């Protein structure tokens, strides 16, 4: 057992190159629980604690319970899961949830604002679980900050490069010298002798678990790497315990014991890919699946259901991918194998089937825009004949490969069923209108819409 613990510590040390703690940030030491813990029971206890203080969905509570344990062993996996807490307005409980998670997570470091430099220096120095509240006040428009956060969920790429302060000062001093003086100081091979081989570059790690809480929607690139938890203002009938009643010391002790006893199994586990998740979501939930599998079949099933319910990566599509799905839907509902582009433009412009591609609801939609978005997917218009007319358009089978690669099959099936349901309602409404006003023609149903609801 001791050999396993030593091996576990070695793996963590390899990933965390610097373990020296900044003296201005001190984390309370955690004494591991004296007895081994039952992982499933510990997860249930964490889940109950979250729901005791915060109003949120069962799926979110399940995923967050596993995430809390993940913060104690994140260094043993290739990816780290983020948590993105978003609320439409103030007083929806996001800060309360953040506080509850921070009380149970490993080495919590909370900030309501942070600069880019402080962000990666704090992570590199402390290896904390970073909690960023009120992110909407400084994240919007800050591409550098978002880039650092985006890259920090995979340890191989979670680094930023910066010049050391001394090199920056030398650079400023050199810039003020005459060009002839600079030339004299430089070696013929292009480097300055007093610099030797020291480039002055320093590498900082930005790899750690993070919680980002904000009013409004979390940026897509961050949400794509996160457990997304939408919050809502609680009803007067929904009572929860105050934070004053929160005492997570025993939970933290049990989590620390879990890390000691299970670290070897977590480090040696093969990647677990959740069925129905895309690559990004699968990476995010892999370290959580590993923990859930150690907890048993019941927790594995609970976590997978939660992942499918709350992961934006499971269902996210670009505007062009939405167009793929829209055109496929049109082919299916119209019962046609090929269609002229001008006909597709008409249907998309009129939005007959409540289409999902936002870019194609404007009146200026044209054939050129469609071809430009479809070209990167290898789909091009061709010339064919329909009856007496010859023109350019698209063939339904040309969309098959792109749909399989970029749109989850579950989304395709859901869209088709939704549209068939709409057609059925249109059909029923038309029948009622014809019975009540048989002489008045009803234009509710678009001409040419297949009415089959099989």
Coordinates of C-alpha atoms in Angstrom, one line a residue:
X1 CA 0.0 0.0 0.0
X2 CA 2.8 2.4 0.9
X3 CA 4.4 1.7 -2.5
X4 CA 1.2 2.7 -4.3
X5 CA 1.0 5.9 -2.3
X6 CA 4.6 6.8 -3.2
X7 CA 3.9 6.1 -6.9
X8 CA 0.8 8.2 -6.7
X9 CA 2.8 11.1 -5.2
X10 CA 5.5 10.7 -7.9
X11 CA 2.9 11.1 -10.7
X12 CA 1.5 14.2 -9.0
X13 CA 5.0 15.7 -8.6
X14 CA 5.8 15.2 -12.2
X15 CA 2.7 17.2 -13.3
X16 CA 3.1 19.8 -10.6
X17 CA 6.7 21.0 -11.2
X18 CA 6.5 23.6 -8.5
X19 CA 5.0 22.9 -5.1
X20 CA 6.4 25.8 -3.2
X21 CA 3.5 27.8 -1.7
X22 CA 3.4 31.6 -1.9
X23 CA 3.8 32.8 1.7
X24 CA 0.9 35.3 1.2
X25 CA -1.5 32.5 0.4
X26 CA -1.8 29.8 3.1
X27 CA -4.1 26.9 2.9
X28 CA -5.3 25.1 6.0
X29 CA -3.8 21.6 6.2
X30 CA -6.2 18.7 5.9
X31 CA -5.7 15.7 8.1
X32 CA -7.0 12.6 6.2
X33 CA -9.8 10.7 7.8
X34 CA -8.4 7.9 10.0
X35 CA -10.6 5.2 8.4
X36 CA -11.0 4.2 4.8
X37 CA -14.1 5.8 3.1
X38 CA -16.8 4.2 1.0
X39 CA -16.6 6.4 -2.1
X40 CA -20.3 6.0 -3.0
X41 CA -21.4 7.1 0.5
X42 CA -19.0 10.0 0.4
X43 CA -20.4 11.2 -2.9
X44 CA -23.9 10.9 -1.5
X45 CA -22.9 13.0 1.5
X46 CA -21.4 15.7 -0.7
X47 CA -24.4 15.7 -3.0
X48 CA -26.7 16.1 0.0
X49 CA -24.7 19.0 1.4
X50 CA -24.9 20.9 -1.9
X51 CA -28.6 20.4 -2.2
X52 CA -29.1 21.4 1.5
X53 CA -27.8 24.9 0.8
X54 CA -28.5 25.5 -2.9
X55 CA -31.5 25.2 -5.2
X56 CA -30.3 23.4 -8.4
X57 CA -31.1 20.4 -10.6
X58 CA -30.4 16.8 -9.5
X59 CA -28.1 16.4 -12.5
X60 CA -26.0 19.4 -11.5
X61 CA -25.8 18.2 -7.9
X62 CA -24.6 14.8 -9.0
X63 CA -21.9 16.1 -11.3
X64 CA -20.7 18.7 -8.7
X65 CA -20.4 16.0 -6.0
X66 CA -18.0 14.0 -8.2
X67 CA -16.2 17.2 -9.2
X68 CA -15.4 18.0 -5.5
X69 CA -13.6 14.7 -5.2
X70 CA -11.9 15.4 -8.5
X71 CA -10.2 18.5 -7.1
X72 CA -8.2 16.3 -4.7
X73 CA -6.8 14.1 -7.5
X74 CA -7.0 16.2 -10.7
X75 CA -3.2 16.0 -11.2
X76 CA -3.5 12.3 -11.9
X77 CA -5.5 12.7 -15.1
X78 CA -4.7 14.4 -18.4
X79 CA -7.6 16.8 -18.3
X80 CA -9.2 18.8 -15.5
X81 CA -12.9 19.7 -15.4
X82 CA -14.2 23.2 -14.9
X83 CA -17.4 24.4 -13.4
X84 CA -19.3 27.3 -15.1
X85 CA -22.1 28.8 -12.9
X86 CA -24.4 31.1 -14.8
X87 CA -27.5 33.0 -13.7
X88 CA -29.9 35.3 -15.6
X89 CA -30.0 37.9 -12.8
X90 CA -28.7 38.8 -9.4
X91 CA -29.8 36.8 -6.3
X92 CA -30.0 33.5 -8.1
X93 CA -27.6 31.7 -5.7
X94 CA -24.4 31.5 -7.8
X95 CA -22.2 33.0 -5.1
X96 CA -23.8 30.7 -2.5
X97 CA -23.1 27.6 -4.7
X98 CA -19.5 28.9 -5.2
X99 CA -19.1 29.2 -1.4
X100 CA -20.5 25.7 -0.7
X101 CA -18.1 24.1 -3.3
X102 CA -15.2 26.1 -2.0
X103 CA -15.9 24.8 1.5
X104 CA -15.4 21.2 0.4
X105 CA -12.9 21.5 -2.5
X106 CA -9.1 21.0 -2.1
X107 CA -7.0 24.2 -1.7
X108 CA -9.8 26.7 -2.5
X109 CA -8.6 30.1 -3.7
X110 CA -11.5 32.6 -4.2
X111 CA -11.3 35.9 -6.1
X112 CA -14.0 38.3 -7.3
X113 CA -11.6 39.9 -9.7
X114 CA -8.2 38.9 -11.1
X115 CA -5.7 40.2 -13.6
X116 CA -4.2 38.1 -16.3
X117 CA -0.8 38.1 -14.6
X118 CA -2.2 37.2 -11.2
X119 CA -4.2 34.4 -12.7
X120 CA -1.4 32.3 -14.1
X121 CA 1.1 33.2 -11.3
X122 CA -1.4 32.2 -8.6
X123 CA -2.0 28.9 -10.3
X124 CA 1.7 28.2 -11.0
X125 CA 2.6 28.9 -7.4
X126 CA -0.2 27.4 -5.4
X127 CA -1.9 24.7 -7.6
X128 CA -5.3 25.7 -6.1
X129 CA -8.8 25.1 -6.9
X130 CA -9.6 28.5 -8.3
X131 CA -13.0 30.2 -7.7
X132 CA -13.7 33.3 -9.8
X133 CA -16.9 35.1 -8.9
X134 CA -18.4 38.0 -10.8
X135 CA -16.6 37.0 -13.9
X136 CA -18.9 39.0 -16.1
X137 CA -17.4 42.2 -14.8
X138 CA -14.0 41.5 -16.3
X139 CA -14.1 38.5 -18.6
X140 CA -16.1 40.1 -21.4
X141 CA -13.8 41.4 -24.1
X142 CA -10.7 40.0 -22.4
X143 CA -9.5 37.6 -25.0
X144 CA -6.2 37.0 -23.2
X145 CA -7.9 35.9 -20.0
X146 CA -10.3 33.6 -21.9
X147 CA -7.4 32.1 -23.8
X148 CA -5.5 31.3 -20.6
X149 CA -8.6 29.7 -19.1
X150 CA -9.3 27.7 -22.2
X151 CA -5.9 26.3 -22.4
X152 CA -5.7 25.3 -18.7
X153 CA -7.8 22.2 -18.8
X154 CA -5.2 20.0 -20.4
X155 CA -1.9 19.7 -18.6
X156 CA 0.2 19.3 -21.8
X157 CA -0.9 22.7 -23.2
X158 CA -1.6 24.6 -20.0
X159 CA 1.3 27.0 -20.1
X160 CA 1.9 30.6 -20.8
X161 CA 5.2 32.2 -21.7
X162 CA 6.3 35.6 -20.2
X163 CA 9.5 37.6 -20.1
X164 CA 11.1 37.8 -16.6
X165 CA 11.1 41.3 -15.1
X166 CA 14.8 41.7 -15.4
X167 CA 14.7 40.9 -19.1
X168 CA 11.9 43.4 -19.6
X169 CA 14.0 46.1 -18.0
X170 CA 17.0 45.2 -20.1
X171 CA 14.9 45.3 -23.2
X172 CA 13.6 48.8 -22.3
X173 CA 17.1 50.1 -21.6
X174 CA 18.5 48.6 -24.8
X175 CA 15.7 50.2 -26.8
X176 CA 16.8 53.7 -25.7
X177 CA 20.4 53.2 -26.9
X178 CA 21.7 54.4 -30.3
X179 CA 21.6 51.8 -33.0
X180 CA 25.4 51.8 -33.3
X181 CA 25.8 51.1 -29.6
X182 CA 23.3 48.2 -29.8
X183 CA 25.3 46.8 -32.7
X184 CA 28.5 46.9 -30.7
X185 CA 26.9 45.0 -27.8
X186 CA 25.6 42.3 -30.0
X187 CA 27.5 39.2 -30.9
X188 CA 27.9 38.5 -34.7
X189 CA 25.7 35.4 -34.3
X190 CA 22.8 37.5 -33.0
X191 CA 22.9 37.4 -29.3
X192 CA 24.2 39.7 -26.6
X193 CA 27.2 38.3 -24.7
X194 CA 26.0 39.3 -21.2
X195 CA 22.8 37.4 -21.8
X196 CA 24.6 34.1 -22.4
X197 CA 22.0 31.5 -23.4
X198 CA 19.3 32.9 -21.0
X199 CA 16.4 34.0 -23.2
X200 CA 14.6 35.5 -20.2
X201 CA 11.5 33.5 -21.0
X202 CA 9.6 31.9 -18.1
X203 CA 6.9 29.3 -18.4
X204 CA 3.9 29.5 -16.0
X205 CA 1.3 26.7 -15.6
X206 CA -2.4 27.6 -15.7
X207 CA -3.6 24.1 -15.1
X208 CA -6.0 23.6 -12.1
X209 CA -9.7 23.1 -11.4
X210 CA -11.6 26.3 -11.8
X211 CA -15.1 27.6 -11.0
X212 CA -16.3 30.6 -13.1
X213 CA -19.5 32.2 -11.8
X214 CA -21.2 35.1 -13.7
X215 CA -24.4 36.8 -14.5
X216 CA -25.3 36.0 -18.1
X217 CA -24.2 33.2 -20.4
X218 CA -20.7 31.8 -20.0
X219 CA -18.6 32.2 -23.2
X220 CA -18.9 29.1 -25.4
X221 CA -15.2 28.3 -25.3
X222 CA -15.3 28.1 -21.5
X223 CA -18.7 26.4 -21.3
X224 CA -17.4 23.7 -23.8
X225 CA -14.8 22.7 -21.1
X226 CA -17.1 22.9 -18.1
X227 CA -19.9 21.4 -16.1
X228 CA -22.4 24.1 -16.8
X229 CA -24.8 24.9 -13.9
X230 CA -27.6 27.3 -14.7
X231 CA -29.0 28.9 -11.6
X232 CA -32.5 30.3 -11.0
X233 CA -33.9 32.5 -8.2
X234 CA -35.6 30.2 -5.7
X235 CA -39.3 30.3 -4.9
X236 CA -40.5 31.4 -1.5
X237 CA -41.5 27.8 -0.9
X238 CA -37.9 26.6 -1.6
X239 CA -36.1 26.9 1.7
X240 CA -32.4 26.1 2.2
X241 CA -30.0 26.1 5.1
X242 CA -27.8 29.1 5.5
X243 CA -24.1 29.0 5.0
X244 CA -23.6 29.5 8.8
X245 CA -24.7 25.9 9.2
X246 CA -22.1 24.6 6.7
X247 CA -19.3 22.6 8.3
X248 CA -17.3 20.7 5.8
X249 CA -14.3 19.7 7.9
X250 CA -15.2 16.0 8.0
X251 CA -16.0 15.9 4.3
X252 CA -12.6 17.4 3.5
X253 CA -10.9 14.8 5.7
X254 CA -12.7 12.0 3.9
X255 CA -11.8 13.5 0.5
X256 CA -8.2 13.6 1.5
X257 CA -8.3 10.0 2.6
X258 CA -10.0 9.1 -0.7
X259 CA -7.1 10.7 -2.5
X260 CA -4.5 8.7 -0.5
X261 CA -6.3 5.4 -1.0
X262 CA -7.5 5.7 -4.6
X263 CA -4.9 7.8 -6.3
X264 CA -3.1 4.7 -7.8
X265 CA -6.3 3.4 -9.3
X266 CA -7.2 6.8 -10.7
X267 CA -3.8 7.4 -12.3
X268 CA -3.8 3.9 -13.9
X269 CA -7.3 4.0 -15.2
X270 CA -7.8 4.1 -19.0
X271 CA -9.8 7.0 -20.4
X272 CA -13.5 6.5 -20.1
X273 CA -15.6 8.1 -22.9
X274 CA -19.2 8.7 -22.2
X275 CA -21.5 7.6 -25.0
X276 CA -23.3 10.5 -26.6
X277 CA -20.7 13.1 -25.7
X278 CA -18.5 14.8 -28.3
X279 CA -14.7 14.8 -27.9
X280 CA -14.5 18.0 -25.8
X281 CA -17.2 16.9 -23.4
X282 CA -15.7 13.4 -23.2
X283 CA -12.4 14.9 -22.1
X284 CA -14.1 17.1 -19.5
X285 CA -16.0 14.2 -17.9
X286 CA -13.3 11.6 -18.2
X287 CA -11.8 12.3 -14.7
X288 CA -15.2 12.3 -13.2
X289 CA -16.2 9.0 -14.9
X290 CA -13.1 7.4 -13.4
X291 CA -14.2 8.4 -9.9
X292 CA -17.8 7.4 -10.4
X293 CA -16.7 4.0 -11.6
X294 CA -14.8 3.5 -8.4
X295 CA -18.0 4.4 -6.5
X296 CA -20.0 1.7 -8.3
X297 CA -22.5 1.1 -11.1
X298 CA -25.2 3.3 -9.6
X299 CA -23.0 6.4 -9.5
X300 CA -21.6 5.6 -12.9
X301 CA -25.1 5.6 -14.3
X302 CA -26.1 8.8 -12.4
X303 CA -23.1 10.7 -13.6
X304 CA -23.6 9.7 -17.2
X305 CA -27.2 10.8 -17.1
X306 CA -26.1 14.1 -15.6
X307 CA -23.4 14.6 -18.2
X308 CA -25.9 14.1 -21.1
X309 CA -28.3 16.5 -19.4
X310 CA -26.0 19.4 -18.5
X311 CA -23.0 19.2 -20.9
X312 CA -23.2 21.9 -23.6
X313 CA -20.5 20.0 -25.5
X314 CA -22.9 17.1 -25.9
X315 CA -25.2 19.2 -28.2
X316 CA -23.3 22.3 -29.3
X317 CA -23.1 23.1 -33.0
X318 CA -21.7 25.9 -35.0
X319 CA -23.9 28.0 -37.2
X320 CA -22.8 26.0 -40.3
X321 CA -23.5 22.7 -38.5
X322 CA -26.9 24.0 -37.7
X323 CA -27.4 24.7 -41.4
X324 CA -26.4 21.1 -42.1
X325 CA -29.2 19.9 -39.8
X326 CA -31.7 22.4 -41.2
X327 CA -31.1 21.3 -44.8
X328 CA -31.3 17.6 -43.8
X329 CA -34.6 18.3 -42.0
X330 CA -35.9 20.0 -45.2
X331 CA -35.0 17.0 -47.3
X332 CA -36.6 14.6 -44.9
X333 CA -39.9 16.5 -44.4
X334 CA -40.3 17.4 -48.1
X335 CA -39.6 13.8 -49.0
X336 CA -37.1 14.7 -51.7
X337 CA -33.6 13.5 -52.6
X338 CA -32.4 16.6 -54.3
X339 CA -33.5 20.2 -54.4
X340 CA -32.5 23.4 -56.3
X341 CA -30.7 26.0 -54.3
X342 CA -33.3 28.7 -54.9
X343 CA -35.9 26.4 -53.3
X344 CA -33.7 25.9 -50.3
X345 CA -33.2 29.6 -50.0
X346 CA -37.0 30.2 -50.1
X347 CA -37.7 27.7 -47.3
X348 CA -34.8 28.9 -45.1
X349 CA -35.8 32.6 -45.6
X350 CA -39.4 31.9 -44.8
X351 CA -38.4 29.7 -41.8
X352 CA -41.1 27.2 -42.5
X353 CA -39.8 24.6 -40.0
X354 CA -38.5 26.9 -37.2
X355 CA -34.9 26.5 -38.4
X356 CA -32.0 26.5 -36.0
X357 CA -29.4 28.4 -38.0
X358 CA -29.7 32.0 -36.8
X359 CA -27.6 33.4 -39.6
X360 CA -30.2 32.3 -42.2
X361 CA -33.3 34.0 -40.8
X362 CA -32.4 37.3 -42.5
X363 CA -34.1 38.5 -45.7
X364 CA -30.7 38.9 -47.4
X365 CA -30.0 35.1 -47.4
X366 CA -28.8 33.9 -50.8
X367 CA -27.3 31.0 -52.7
X368 CA -23.8 32.3 -52.3
X369 CA -24.0 32.4 -48.5
X370 CA -25.2 28.8 -48.4
X371 CA -22.4 27.6 -50.6
X372 CA -19.8 29.5 -48.6
X373 CA -20.8 27.9 -45.3
X374 CA -21.1 24.4 -46.8
X375 CA -17.9 24.4 -48.7
X376 CA -15.6 23.6 -45.7
X377 CA -17.6 20.5 -45.1
X378 CA -16.9 19.2 -48.6
X379 CA -20.5 19.9 -49.9
X380 CA -20.8 21.7 -53.2
X381 CA -23.8 22.5 -55.4
X382 CA -24.2 20.4 -58.6
X383 CA -26.2 20.7 -61.8
X384 CA -29.1 18.3 -62.2
X385 CA -32.5 18.0 -63.8
X386 CA -35.9 17.9 -62.0
X387 CA -38.7 17.3 -64.6
X388 CA -38.3 19.9 -67.3
X389 CA -36.0 22.2 -65.3
X390 CA -32.2 22.1 -65.2
X391 CA -30.5 24.1 -62.5
X392 CA -27.9 23.9 -59.6
X393 CA -28.7 22.6 -56.2
X394 CA -27.9 20.0 -53.6
X395 CA -28.3 16.2 -53.2
X396 CA -29.4 14.9 -49.8
X397 CA -26.8 12.0 -49.8
X398 CA -24.0 14.6 -50.0
X399 CA -24.8 15.7 -46.5
X400 CA -24.5 12.2 -44.9
X401 CA -20.8 12.2 -44.0
X402 CA -20.8 15.8 -42.7
X403 CA -23.8 15.1 -40.5
X404 CA -22.2 12.0 -39.1
X405 CA -19.0 14.0 -38.2
X406 CA -20.4 17.2 -36.9
X407 CA -24.0 16.7 -35.7
X408 CA -24.8 14.1 -33.0
X409 CA -27.3 11.5 -34.2
X410 CA -29.4 12.2 -31.2
X411 CA -29.8 15.8 -32.3
X412 CA -30.8 14.7 -35.8
X413 CA -33.5 12.4 -34.5
X414 CA -34.7 15.0 -32.0
X415 CA -35.0 17.7 -34.8
X416 CA -36.9 15.3 -37.1
X417 CA -39.4 14.3 -34.4
X418 CA -39.9 17.9 -33.5
X419 CA -40.6 18.9 -37.1
X420 CA -43.0 16.0 -37.6
X421 CA -44.8 17.1 -34.5
X422 CA -45.2 20.6 -36.0
X423 CA -46.5 19.2 -39.3
X424 CA -49.1 17.1 -37.4
X425 CA -50.3 20.2 -35.5
X426 CA -50.4 22.2 -38.8
X427 CA -52.4 19.4 -40.3
X428 CA -54.9 19.3 -37.4
X429 CA -55.3 23.1 -37.4
X430 CA -56.0 23.1 -41.2
X431 CA -58.7 20.5 -40.8
X432 CA -60.4 22.5 -38.1
X433 CA -60.2 25.7 -40.1
X434 CA -61.7 23.9 -43.2
X435 CA -64.6 22.5 -41.1
X436 CA -65.4 25.8 -39.5
X437 CA -64.9 27.9 -42.7
X438 CA -65.0 25.5 -45.6
X439 CA -65.0 28.3 -48.2
X440 CA -62.0 30.2 -46.8
X441 CA -58.7 28.8 -47.9
X442 CA -56.2 28.3 -45.0
X443 CA -52.6 29.1 -45.7
X444 CA -51.2 27.9 -42.4
X445 CA -49.4 24.9 -43.9
X446 CA -46.6 25.8 -46.4
X447 CA -47.2 24.4 -49.8
X448 CA -45.3 21.2 -50.5
X449 CA -44.7 20.3 -46.8
X450 CA -44.8 16.5 -46.4
X451 CA -47.6 15.8 -43.9
X452 CA -46.4 12.3 -42.9
X453 CA -45.9 11.9 -39.2
X454 CA -44.9 8.3 -39.3

